[in-house]
Coordinates of C-alpha atoms in Angstrom, one line a residue:
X16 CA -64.6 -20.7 -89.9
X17 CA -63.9 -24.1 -87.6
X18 CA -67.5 -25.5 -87.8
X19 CA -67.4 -28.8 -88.3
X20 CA -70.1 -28.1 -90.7
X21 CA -67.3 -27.2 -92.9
X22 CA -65.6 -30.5 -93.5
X23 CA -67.1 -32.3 -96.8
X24 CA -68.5 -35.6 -96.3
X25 CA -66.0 -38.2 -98.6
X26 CA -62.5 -39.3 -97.8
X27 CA -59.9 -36.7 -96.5
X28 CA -56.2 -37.9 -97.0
X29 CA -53.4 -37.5 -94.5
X30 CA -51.1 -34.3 -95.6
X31 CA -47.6 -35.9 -94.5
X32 CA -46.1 -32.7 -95.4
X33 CA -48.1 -30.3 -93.3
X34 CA -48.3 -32.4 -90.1
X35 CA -46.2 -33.9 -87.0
X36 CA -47.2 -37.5 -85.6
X37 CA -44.9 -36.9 -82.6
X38 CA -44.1 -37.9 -78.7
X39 CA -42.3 -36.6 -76.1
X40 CA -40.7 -39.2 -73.0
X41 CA -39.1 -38.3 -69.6
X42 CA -35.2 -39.1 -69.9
X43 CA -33.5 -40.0 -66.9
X44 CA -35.3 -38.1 -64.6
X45 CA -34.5 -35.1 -65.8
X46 CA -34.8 -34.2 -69.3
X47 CA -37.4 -35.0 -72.0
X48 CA -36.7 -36.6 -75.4
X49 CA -39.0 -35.5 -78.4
X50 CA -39.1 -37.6 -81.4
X51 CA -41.6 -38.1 -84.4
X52 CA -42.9 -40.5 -87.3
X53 CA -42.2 -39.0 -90.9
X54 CA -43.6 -42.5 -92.6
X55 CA -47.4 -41.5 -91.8
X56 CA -50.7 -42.4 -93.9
X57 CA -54.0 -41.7 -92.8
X58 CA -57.8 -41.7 -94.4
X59 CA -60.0 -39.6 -92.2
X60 CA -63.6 -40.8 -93.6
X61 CA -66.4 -37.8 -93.3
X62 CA -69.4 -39.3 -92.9
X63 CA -72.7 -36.6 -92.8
X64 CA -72.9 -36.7 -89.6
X65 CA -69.8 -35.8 -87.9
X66 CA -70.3 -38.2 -85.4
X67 CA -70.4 -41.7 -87.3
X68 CA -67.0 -40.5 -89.2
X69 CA -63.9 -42.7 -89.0
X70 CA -60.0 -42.2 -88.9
X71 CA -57.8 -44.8 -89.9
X72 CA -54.0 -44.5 -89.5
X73 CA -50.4 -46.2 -90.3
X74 CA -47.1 -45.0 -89.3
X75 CA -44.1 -47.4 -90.3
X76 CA -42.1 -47.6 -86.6
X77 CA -38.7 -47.3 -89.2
X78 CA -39.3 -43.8 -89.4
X79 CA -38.8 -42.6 -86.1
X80 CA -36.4 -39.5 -85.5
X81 CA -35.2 -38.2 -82.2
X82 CA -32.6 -36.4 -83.6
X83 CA -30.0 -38.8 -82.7
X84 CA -29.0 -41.4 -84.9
X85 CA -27.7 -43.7 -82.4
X86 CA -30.9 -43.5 -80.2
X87 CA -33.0 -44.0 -83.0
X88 CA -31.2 -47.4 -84.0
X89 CA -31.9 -48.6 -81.1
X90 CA -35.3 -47.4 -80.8
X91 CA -35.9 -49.4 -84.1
X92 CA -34.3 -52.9 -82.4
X93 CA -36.1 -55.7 -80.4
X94 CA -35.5 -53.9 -77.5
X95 CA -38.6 -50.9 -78.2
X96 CA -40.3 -50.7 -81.6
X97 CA -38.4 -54.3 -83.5
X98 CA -39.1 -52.8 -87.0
X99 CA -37.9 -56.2 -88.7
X100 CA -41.2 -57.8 -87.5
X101 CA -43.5 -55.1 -86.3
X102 CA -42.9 -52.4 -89.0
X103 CA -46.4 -50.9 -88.1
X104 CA -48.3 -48.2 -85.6
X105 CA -51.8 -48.6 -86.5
X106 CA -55.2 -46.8 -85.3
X107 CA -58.1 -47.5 -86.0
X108 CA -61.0 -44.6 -84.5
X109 CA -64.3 -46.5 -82.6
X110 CA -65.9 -43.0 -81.6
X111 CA -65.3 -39.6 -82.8
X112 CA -67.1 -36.7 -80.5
X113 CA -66.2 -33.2 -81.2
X114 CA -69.0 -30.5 -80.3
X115 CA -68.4 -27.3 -80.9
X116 CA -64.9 -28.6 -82.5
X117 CA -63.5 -29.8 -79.3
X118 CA -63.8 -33.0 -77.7
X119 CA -62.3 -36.9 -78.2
X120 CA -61.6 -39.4 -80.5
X121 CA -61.9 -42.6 -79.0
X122 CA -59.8 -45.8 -80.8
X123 CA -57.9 -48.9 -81.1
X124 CA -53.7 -48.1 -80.8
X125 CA -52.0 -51.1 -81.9
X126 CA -48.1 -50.6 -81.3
X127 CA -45.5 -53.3 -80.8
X128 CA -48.9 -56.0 -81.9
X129 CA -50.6 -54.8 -78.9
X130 CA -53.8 -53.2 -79.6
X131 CA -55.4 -51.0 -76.4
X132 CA -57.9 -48.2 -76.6
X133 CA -56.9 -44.8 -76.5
X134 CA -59.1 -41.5 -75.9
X135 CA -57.4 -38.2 -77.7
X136 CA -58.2 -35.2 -76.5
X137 CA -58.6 -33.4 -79.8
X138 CA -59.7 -29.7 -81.2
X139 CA -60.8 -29.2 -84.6
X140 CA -59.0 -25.9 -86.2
X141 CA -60.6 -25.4 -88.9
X142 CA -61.1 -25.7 -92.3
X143 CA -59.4 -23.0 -94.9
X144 CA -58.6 -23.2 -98.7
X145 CA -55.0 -22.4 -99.5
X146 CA -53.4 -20.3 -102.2
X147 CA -53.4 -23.4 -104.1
X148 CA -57.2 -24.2 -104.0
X149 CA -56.6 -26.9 -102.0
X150 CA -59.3 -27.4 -99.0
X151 CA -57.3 -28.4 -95.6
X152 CA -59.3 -29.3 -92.6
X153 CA -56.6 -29.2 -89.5
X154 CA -57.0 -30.8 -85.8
X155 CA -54.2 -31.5 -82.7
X156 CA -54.9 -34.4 -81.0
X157 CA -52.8 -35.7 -77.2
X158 CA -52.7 -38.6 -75.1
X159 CA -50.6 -39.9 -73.3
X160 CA -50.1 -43.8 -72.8
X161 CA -48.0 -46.2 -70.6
X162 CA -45.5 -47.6 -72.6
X163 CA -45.7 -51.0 -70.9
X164 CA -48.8 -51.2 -71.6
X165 CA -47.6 -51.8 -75.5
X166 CA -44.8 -54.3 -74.0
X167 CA -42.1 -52.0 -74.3
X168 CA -40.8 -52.3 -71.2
X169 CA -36.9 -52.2 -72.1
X170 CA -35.0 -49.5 -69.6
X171 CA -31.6 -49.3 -67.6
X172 CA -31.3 -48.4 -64.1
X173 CA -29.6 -44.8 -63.6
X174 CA -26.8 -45.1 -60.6
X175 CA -28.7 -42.3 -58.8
X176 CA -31.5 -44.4 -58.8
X177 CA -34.7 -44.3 -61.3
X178 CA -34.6 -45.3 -64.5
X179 CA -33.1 -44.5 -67.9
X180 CA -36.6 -44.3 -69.6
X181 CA -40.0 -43.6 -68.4
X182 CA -43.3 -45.3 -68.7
X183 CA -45.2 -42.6 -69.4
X184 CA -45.1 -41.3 -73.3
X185 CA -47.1 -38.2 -74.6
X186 CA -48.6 -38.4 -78.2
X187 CA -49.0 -35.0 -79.4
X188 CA -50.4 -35.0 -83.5
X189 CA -50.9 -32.0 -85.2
X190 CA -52.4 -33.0 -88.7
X191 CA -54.2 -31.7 -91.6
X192 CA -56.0 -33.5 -94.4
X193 CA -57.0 -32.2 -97.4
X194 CA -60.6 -32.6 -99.0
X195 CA -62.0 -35.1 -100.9
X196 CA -61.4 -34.6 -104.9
X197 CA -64.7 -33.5 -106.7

């Protein structure tokens, strides 16, 4: 069943091991680099009504993988995420709007200490208990934001003209939380 009706009203915790807090950027023109967060915590707070719930979200910058070491040490300099003095991604939800399990979550993105408001396109999946006994609620969530906007504006200039990096960057989460303890 993926009612919402389904998900308990108390705090649901972030289930780092059953979720991706990912992104996906236009290289060069031409290609597109993937990468995700693997130092993710999240409270997802169910209130009765659906509506007047909250998600709140940190993801330490440090954590980043793109599958290449060398790009990642540099994502984690001064020139795009300066994990020395802004270790933190945070979110913090303002709106949450999901009829019929599909809809948006409306919040404040803080990323490189600029905070901007975000609207995620989001689709509840449901709500199962695992072989475990453990209740999971699971939802995929996209955006996509101008990196400038966050002033990470770093980028080289591609001898065929362009750039090295695009503005645009796609968030793509797929997360589950699991319930609140009785």
């Amino acid at each position: 069943m993926s009612t919402l009706d389904r998900l308990t009203p108390g705090t649901w915790t972030f289930d780092p091991a059953h979720s991706e807090v990912g992104f996906v950027v236009r290289h060069a023109g031409i290609s597109k680099v993937r990468g995700s967060f693997h130092d993710v915590t999240a409270d997802f707070v169910v209130a009765e009504q659906v509506e007047d719930s909250s998600i709140d979200a940190v993801i330490k910058t440090a954590s980043i993988d793109t599958g290449d070491e060398s790009r990642d040490a540099h994502l984690r300099t001064a020139d795009f995420f300066d994990v020395e003095n802004k270790p933190e991604i945070t979110f913090h939800s303002t709106s949450i709007q999901l009829g019929g399990g599909e809809g948006t979550i409306t919040g404040e993105l803080t990323i490189n200490g600029v905070t901007r408001t975000v609207e995620l396109d989001t689709e509840f999946n449901g709500v199962v208990v695992d072989a475990f006994e453990t209740t999971r609620a699971g939802f995929e969530a996209t955006t996509t934001i101008s990196r400038k906007d966050f002033g990470l504006t770093w980028n080289a200039a591609i001898e065929a003209g362009g750039v090295l990096v695009s503005d645009k960057v796609v968030l793509n989460l797929d997360v589950a939380f699991t319930a609140p303890q009785a």
